[in-house]
XYZ file of C-alpha atoms in Angstrom:
441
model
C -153.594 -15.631 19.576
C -151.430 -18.318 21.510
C -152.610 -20.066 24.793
C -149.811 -18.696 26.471
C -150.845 -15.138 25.837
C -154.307 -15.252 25.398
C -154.197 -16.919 28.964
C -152.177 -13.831 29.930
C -154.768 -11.246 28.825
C -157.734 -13.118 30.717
C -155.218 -11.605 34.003
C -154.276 -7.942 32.557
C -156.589 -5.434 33.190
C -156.560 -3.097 30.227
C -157.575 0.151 32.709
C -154.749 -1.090 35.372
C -152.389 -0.970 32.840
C -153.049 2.072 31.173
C -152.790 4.195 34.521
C -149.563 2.698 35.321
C -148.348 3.136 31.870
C -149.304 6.707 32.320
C -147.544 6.541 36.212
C -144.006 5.136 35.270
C -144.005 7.798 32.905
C -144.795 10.799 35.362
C -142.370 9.282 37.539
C -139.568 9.163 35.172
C -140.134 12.825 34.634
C -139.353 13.487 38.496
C -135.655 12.864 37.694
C -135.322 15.778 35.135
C -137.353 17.668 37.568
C -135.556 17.221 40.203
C -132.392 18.286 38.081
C -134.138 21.577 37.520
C -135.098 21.671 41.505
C -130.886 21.281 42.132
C -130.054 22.897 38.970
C -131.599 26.580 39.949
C -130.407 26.030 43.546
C -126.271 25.823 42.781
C -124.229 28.651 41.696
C -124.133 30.122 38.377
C -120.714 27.575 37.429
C -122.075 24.723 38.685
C -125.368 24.524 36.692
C -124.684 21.953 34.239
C -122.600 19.691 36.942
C -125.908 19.091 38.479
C -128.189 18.570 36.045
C -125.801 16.190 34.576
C -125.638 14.034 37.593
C -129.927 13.707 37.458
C -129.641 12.815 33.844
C -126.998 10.341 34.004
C -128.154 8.656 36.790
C -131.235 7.726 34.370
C -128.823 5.955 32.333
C -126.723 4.147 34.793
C -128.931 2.993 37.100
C -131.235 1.788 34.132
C -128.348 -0.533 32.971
C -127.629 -2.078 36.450
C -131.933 -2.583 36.833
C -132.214 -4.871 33.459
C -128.884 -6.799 33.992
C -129.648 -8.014 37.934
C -131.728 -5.029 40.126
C -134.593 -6.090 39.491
C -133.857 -9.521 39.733
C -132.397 -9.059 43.448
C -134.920 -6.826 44.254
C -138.218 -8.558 43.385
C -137.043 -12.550 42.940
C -137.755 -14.926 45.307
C -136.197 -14.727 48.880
C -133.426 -16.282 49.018
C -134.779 -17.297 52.743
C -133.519 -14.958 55.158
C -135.790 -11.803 53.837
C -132.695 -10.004 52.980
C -132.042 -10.508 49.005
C -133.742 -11.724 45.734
C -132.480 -14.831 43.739
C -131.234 -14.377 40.036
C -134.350 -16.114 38.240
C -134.550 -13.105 35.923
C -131.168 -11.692 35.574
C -131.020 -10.021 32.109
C -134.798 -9.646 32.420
C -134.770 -13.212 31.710
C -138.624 -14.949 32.015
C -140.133 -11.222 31.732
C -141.661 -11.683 28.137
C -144.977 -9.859 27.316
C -146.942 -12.777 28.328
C -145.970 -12.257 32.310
C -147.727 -10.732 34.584
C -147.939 -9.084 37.874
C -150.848 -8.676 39.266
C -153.176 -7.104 36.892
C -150.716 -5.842 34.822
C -147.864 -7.115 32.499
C -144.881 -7.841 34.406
C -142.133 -5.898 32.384
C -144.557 -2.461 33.127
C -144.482 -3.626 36.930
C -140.357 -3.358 36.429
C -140.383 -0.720 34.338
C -142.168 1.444 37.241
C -139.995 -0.207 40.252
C -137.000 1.043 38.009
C -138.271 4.688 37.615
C -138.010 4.448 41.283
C -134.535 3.167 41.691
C -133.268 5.995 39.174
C -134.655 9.299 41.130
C -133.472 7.508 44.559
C -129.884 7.533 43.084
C -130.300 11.072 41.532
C -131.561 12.634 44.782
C -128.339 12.085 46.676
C -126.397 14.486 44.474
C -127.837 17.210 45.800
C -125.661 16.538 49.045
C -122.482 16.829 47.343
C -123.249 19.405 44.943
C -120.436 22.253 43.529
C -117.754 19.496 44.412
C -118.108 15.854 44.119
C -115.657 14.338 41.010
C -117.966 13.662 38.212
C -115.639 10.106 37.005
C -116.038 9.327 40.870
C -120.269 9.916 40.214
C -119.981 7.323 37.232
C -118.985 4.621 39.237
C -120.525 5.411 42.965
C -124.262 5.006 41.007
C -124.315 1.811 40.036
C -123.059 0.680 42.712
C -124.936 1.665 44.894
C -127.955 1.461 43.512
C -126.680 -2.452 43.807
C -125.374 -2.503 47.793
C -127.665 -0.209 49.165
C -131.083 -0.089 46.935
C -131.416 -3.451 45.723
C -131.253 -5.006 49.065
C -133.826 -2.250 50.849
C -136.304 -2.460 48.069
C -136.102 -6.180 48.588
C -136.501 -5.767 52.584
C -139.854 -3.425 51.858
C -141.634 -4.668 48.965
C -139.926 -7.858 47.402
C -141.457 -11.277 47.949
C -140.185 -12.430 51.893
C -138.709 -9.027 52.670
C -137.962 -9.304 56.363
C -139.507 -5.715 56.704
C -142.728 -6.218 55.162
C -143.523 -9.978 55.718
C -141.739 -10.502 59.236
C -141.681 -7.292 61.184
C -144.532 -5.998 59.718
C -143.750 -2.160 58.672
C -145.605 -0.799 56.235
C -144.676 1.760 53.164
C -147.221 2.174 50.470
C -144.683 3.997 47.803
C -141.273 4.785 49.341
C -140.498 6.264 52.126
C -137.918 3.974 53.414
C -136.543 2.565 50.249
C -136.180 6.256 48.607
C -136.358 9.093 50.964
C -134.713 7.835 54.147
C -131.947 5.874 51.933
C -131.291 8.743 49.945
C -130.971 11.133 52.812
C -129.088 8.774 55.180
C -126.635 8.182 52.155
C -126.463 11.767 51.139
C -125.325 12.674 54.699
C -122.987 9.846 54.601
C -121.320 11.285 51.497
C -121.489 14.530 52.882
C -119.431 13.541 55.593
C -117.001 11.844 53.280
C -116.252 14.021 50.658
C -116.436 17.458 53.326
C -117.836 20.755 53.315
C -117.381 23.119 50.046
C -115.069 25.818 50.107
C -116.812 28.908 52.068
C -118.979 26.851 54.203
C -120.944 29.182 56.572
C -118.386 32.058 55.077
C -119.544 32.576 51.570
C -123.090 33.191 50.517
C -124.335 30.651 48.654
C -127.832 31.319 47.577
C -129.824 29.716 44.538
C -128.707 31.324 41.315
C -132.609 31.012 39.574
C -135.473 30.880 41.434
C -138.117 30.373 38.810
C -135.620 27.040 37.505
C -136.120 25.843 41.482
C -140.011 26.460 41.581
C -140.168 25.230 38.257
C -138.170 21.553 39.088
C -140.824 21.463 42.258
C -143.684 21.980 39.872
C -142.653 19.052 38.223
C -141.598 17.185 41.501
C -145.699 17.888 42.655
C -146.514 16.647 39.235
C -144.735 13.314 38.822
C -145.238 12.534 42.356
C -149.090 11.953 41.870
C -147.630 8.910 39.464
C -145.339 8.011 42.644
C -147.814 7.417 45.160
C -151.317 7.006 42.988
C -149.084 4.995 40.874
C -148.084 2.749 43.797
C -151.405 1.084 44.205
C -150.912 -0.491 40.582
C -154.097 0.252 39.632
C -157.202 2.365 38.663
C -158.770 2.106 41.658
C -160.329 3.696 44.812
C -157.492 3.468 46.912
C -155.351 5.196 43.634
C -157.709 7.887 44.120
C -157.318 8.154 47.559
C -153.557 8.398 47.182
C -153.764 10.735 44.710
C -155.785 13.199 47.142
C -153.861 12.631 49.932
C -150.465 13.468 47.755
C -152.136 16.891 46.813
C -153.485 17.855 50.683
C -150.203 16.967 52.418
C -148.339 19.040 49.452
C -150.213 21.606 49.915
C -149.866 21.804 53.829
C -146.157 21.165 53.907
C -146.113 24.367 51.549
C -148.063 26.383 54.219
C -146.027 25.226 57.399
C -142.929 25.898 55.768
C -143.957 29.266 55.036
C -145.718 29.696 58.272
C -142.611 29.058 59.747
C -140.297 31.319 57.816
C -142.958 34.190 58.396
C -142.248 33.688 62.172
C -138.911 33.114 62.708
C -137.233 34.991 60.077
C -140.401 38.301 59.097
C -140.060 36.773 55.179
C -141.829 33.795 53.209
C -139.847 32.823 50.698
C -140.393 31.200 47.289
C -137.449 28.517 48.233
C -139.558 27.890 51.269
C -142.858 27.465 49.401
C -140.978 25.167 46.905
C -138.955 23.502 49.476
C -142.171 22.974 51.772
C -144.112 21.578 49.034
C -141.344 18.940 48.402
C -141.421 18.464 52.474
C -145.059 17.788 52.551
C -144.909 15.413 49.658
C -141.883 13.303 50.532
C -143.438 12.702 53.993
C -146.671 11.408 52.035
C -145.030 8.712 50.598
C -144.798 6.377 52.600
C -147.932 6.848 54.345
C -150.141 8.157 51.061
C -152.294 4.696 51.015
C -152.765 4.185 55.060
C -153.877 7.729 56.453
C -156.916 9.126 55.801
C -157.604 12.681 54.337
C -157.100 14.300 57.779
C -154.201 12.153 58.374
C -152.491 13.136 55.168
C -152.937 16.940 55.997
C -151.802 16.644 59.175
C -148.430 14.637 58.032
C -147.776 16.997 55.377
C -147.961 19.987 57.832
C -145.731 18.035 60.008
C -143.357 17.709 57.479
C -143.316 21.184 56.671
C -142.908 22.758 60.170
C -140.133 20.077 61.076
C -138.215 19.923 57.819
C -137.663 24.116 57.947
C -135.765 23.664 60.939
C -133.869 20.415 60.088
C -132.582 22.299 56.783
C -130.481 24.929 59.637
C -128.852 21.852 61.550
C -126.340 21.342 58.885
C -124.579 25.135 60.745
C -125.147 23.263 63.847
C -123.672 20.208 63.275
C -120.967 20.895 60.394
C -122.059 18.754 57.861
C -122.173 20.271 54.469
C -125.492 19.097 52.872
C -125.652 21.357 49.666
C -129.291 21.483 48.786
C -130.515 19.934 52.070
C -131.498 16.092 51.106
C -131.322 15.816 54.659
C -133.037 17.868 55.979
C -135.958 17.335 53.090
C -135.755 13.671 52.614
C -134.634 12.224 55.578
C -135.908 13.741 57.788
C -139.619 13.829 56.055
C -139.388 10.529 55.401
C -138.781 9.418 58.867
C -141.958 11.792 59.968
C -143.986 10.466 57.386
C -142.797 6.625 58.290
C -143.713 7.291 61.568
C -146.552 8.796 61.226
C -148.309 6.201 60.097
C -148.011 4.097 63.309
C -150.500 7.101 64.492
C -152.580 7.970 61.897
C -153.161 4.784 59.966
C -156.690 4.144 59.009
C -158.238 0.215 58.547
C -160.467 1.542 55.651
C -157.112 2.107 53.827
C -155.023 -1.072 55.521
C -157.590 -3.606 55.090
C -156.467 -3.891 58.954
C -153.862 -2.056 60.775
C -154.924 0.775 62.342
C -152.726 3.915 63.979
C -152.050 4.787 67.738
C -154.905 7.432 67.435
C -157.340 4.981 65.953
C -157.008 2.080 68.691
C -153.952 0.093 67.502
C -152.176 1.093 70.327
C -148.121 1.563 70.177
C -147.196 -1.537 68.519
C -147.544 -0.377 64.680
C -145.392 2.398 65.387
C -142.749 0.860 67.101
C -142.580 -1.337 63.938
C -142.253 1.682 61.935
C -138.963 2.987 64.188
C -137.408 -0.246 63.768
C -137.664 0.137 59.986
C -136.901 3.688 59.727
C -133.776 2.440 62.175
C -132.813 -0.253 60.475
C -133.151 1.252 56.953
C -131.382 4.352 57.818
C -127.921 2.977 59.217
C -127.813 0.578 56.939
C -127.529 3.370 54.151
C -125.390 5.444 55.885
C -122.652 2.691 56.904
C -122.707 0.983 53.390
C -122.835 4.566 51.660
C -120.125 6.082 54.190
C -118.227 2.589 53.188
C -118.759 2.911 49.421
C -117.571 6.823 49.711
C -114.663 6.296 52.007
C -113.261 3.653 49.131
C -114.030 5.396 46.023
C -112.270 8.610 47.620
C -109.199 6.250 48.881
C -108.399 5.153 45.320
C -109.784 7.210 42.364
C -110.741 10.584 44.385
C -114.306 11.267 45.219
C -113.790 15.170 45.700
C -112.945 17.696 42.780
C -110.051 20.007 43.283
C -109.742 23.342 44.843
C -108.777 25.028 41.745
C -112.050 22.746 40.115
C -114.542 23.637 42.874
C -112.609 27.402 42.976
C -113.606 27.657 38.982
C -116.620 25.573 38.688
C -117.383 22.200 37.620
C -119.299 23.318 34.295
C -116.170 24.485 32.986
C -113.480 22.222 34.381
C -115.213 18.885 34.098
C -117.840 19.484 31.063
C -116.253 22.405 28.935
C -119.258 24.498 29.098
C -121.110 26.845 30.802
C -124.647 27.348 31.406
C -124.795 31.170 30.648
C -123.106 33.447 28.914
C -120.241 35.018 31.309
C -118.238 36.829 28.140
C -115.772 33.732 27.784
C -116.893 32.663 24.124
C -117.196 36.104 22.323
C -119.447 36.949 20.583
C -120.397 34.128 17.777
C -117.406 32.484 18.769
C -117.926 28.645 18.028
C -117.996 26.328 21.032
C -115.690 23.886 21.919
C -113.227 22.085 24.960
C -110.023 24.125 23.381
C -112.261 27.408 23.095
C -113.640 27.191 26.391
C -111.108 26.108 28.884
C -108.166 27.754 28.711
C -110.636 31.027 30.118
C -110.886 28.996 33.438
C -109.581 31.735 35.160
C -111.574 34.748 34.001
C -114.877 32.469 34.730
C -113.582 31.873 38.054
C -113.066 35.623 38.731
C -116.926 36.459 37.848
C -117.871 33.376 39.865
């Protein structure tokens, strides 16, 4: 064996590394969970639109991590605690005898980028049924490059201005992933308008069982998430992982507790959608809160996040499967929260409002969730506002009229009578019967 990597095995821990091995992977499967979650929550012609924006997102954002994400993200500050430098653009330096921590560097990226890919993926489900599919292609990578590059860097990179100068603390994402992507899916909401029928036409989830299945997975990839985040097999990995299931599993009830009250029905898009509420609010504060803490957030979550879901009638803003409502606003309680319910056995130090730290840990959190949260919006509402200026950012009537799975992919996700029977599939076969899709639609 070398030096050089026989010097870098005294560091890795074999045990470390297997669990996040294990954790990048159950985070990578959140993405095609999540496209199940959005899939069974669109109509019937717009199936295959959405899961297509989860799964390509996987590959874009991917491509933009190895060439300079990661680089921006994690490098050394260039000074001000905004950005990385470009020491390992291309992955350059990040051979199998670096490591982070415990654990070989290129696994540390490798989990940062799982990360970076659902982030981008959850914003679709703002702009579902009509967002331009070309216009998708190229709004990904760059954004994953203005917007979460630069917050990642802010949270969790070396000299980040929100974790080494104001102090703010986030164990596994909820400003970086769930406020960004909700602030930026409301942004794009805003840009690209409401879908046709907006608080007209009923719009309910075409498949159930596809939406509680996607959450199923969500639950299951998110114990990978947050346990993952401690980058380690550990205690406090342990204690993340419980406090992921408890808050999960109280968001669920509170959600349902809710819909019981105001509307005489639980729902199983409630229990799915409150499980999702509980668990996004987690994030962020999975390693600080104790047990209690973590059930109380996630019931939080779940209470607040059924009502935010009905603002969108309120306040006119067309978010399709409610990423607001979900993931911005649970990630702002669950930020929050933890400048009242943090615990020193789980800080090594800070402590919450309720546990004698007084007001000034949670008036760090509100300047983070602040800052974090206009930042997305304006550079998202930005990025929109310029993509729809030049190539078009918003399908066409007669496309959103006829569905996307037809019109932009040639397919469709079920069989509405427009191939025959045992007719072979392809674009010439399929789209000229536009019209007879769109009137079973």
């Amino acid at each position: 064996m070398p030096l050089a990597t026989a010097q870098a095995a005294a560091h890795i821990d074999t045990g470390d590394t297997a669990w996040l091995l294990a954790a990048t992977a159950l985070v990578l499967l959140m993405t095609p969970g999540l496209a199940l979650f959005y899939g069974g929550m669109v109509r019937t012609k717009s199936v295959l639109n959405m899961l297509m924006m989860s799964f390509v997102s996987i590959a874009l954002v991917t491509v933009v991590w190895l060439a300079a994400g990661y680089s921006l993200a994690f490098g050394d500050d260039l000074g001000a605690g905004l950005l990385g430098d470009l020491d390992h653009i291309g992955f350059k330096g990040l051979g199998p005898d670096s490591v982070q921590g415990t654990v070989p560097t290129l696994l540390f990226a490798t989990f940062q980028l799982t990360f970076a890919i659902i982030t981008a993926a959850l914003i679709s489900g703002a702009i579902a049924d009509r967002a331009k599919f070309g216009a998708w292609l190229v709004f990904v990578p760059v954004w994953a490059l203005l917007v979460y590059v630069p917050v990642t860097h802010w949270v969790w990179g070396p000299g980040g201005w929100i974790l080494d100068k104001l102090g703010a603390l986030d164990f596994a994402g909820g400003l970086p992933v769930e406020i960004t992507s909700g602030a930026s899916g409301l942004a794009l909401a805003l840009v690209l308008g409401p879908r046709l029928g907006f608080k007209k036409d009923a719009m309910r989830p075409h498949n159930l069982p596809m939406v509680v299945l996607g959450a199923g997975l969500l639950w299951f990839g998110w114990f990978g998430f947050n346990a993952g985040s401690a980058l380690g097999a550990n205690g406090l990995a342990a204690a993340a992982f419980l406090n992921t299931l408890a808050a999960g599993c109280t968001g669920l009830l509170g959600w349902l507790f809710v819909e019981h009250k105001r509307d005489g029905h639980p729902t199983t898009l409630g229990a799915a959608s409150g499980a999702v509420a509980g668990l996004v609010a987690i994030t962020p504060s999975c390693g600080s809160v104790s047990l209690l803490g973590a059930l109380v957030v996630g019931l939080a979550a779940g209470v607040i996040c059924s009502y935010a879901v009905s603002w969108k009638f309120r306040f006119n803003y067309d978010d399709s499967l409610d990423v607001v409502g979900v993931h911005l606003v649970g990630g702002i309680v669950g930020t929050l929260l933890i400048g009242v319910f943090a615990v020193e056995s789980m800080t090594g130090g800070t402590e919450g409002l309720l546990y004698g730290g007084g007001l000034a840990q949670l008036g760090k959190q509100l300047v983070a969730v602040v800052a974090v949260g206009a930042y997305a919006f304006g550079v998202t509402y930005g990025i929109g506002k310029l993509l729809d200026k030049t190539i078009g950012f918003r399908a066409s009537e007669e496309e959103e009229h006829t569905g996307l799975d037809l019109t932009v992919h040639a397919e469709t996700a079920y069989d509405h009578g427009v191939l025959g029977h045992g007719a072979p599939v392809s674009a010439s076969s399929v789209v000229p019967s536009a019209q007879k899709v769109k009137s079973q639609a």
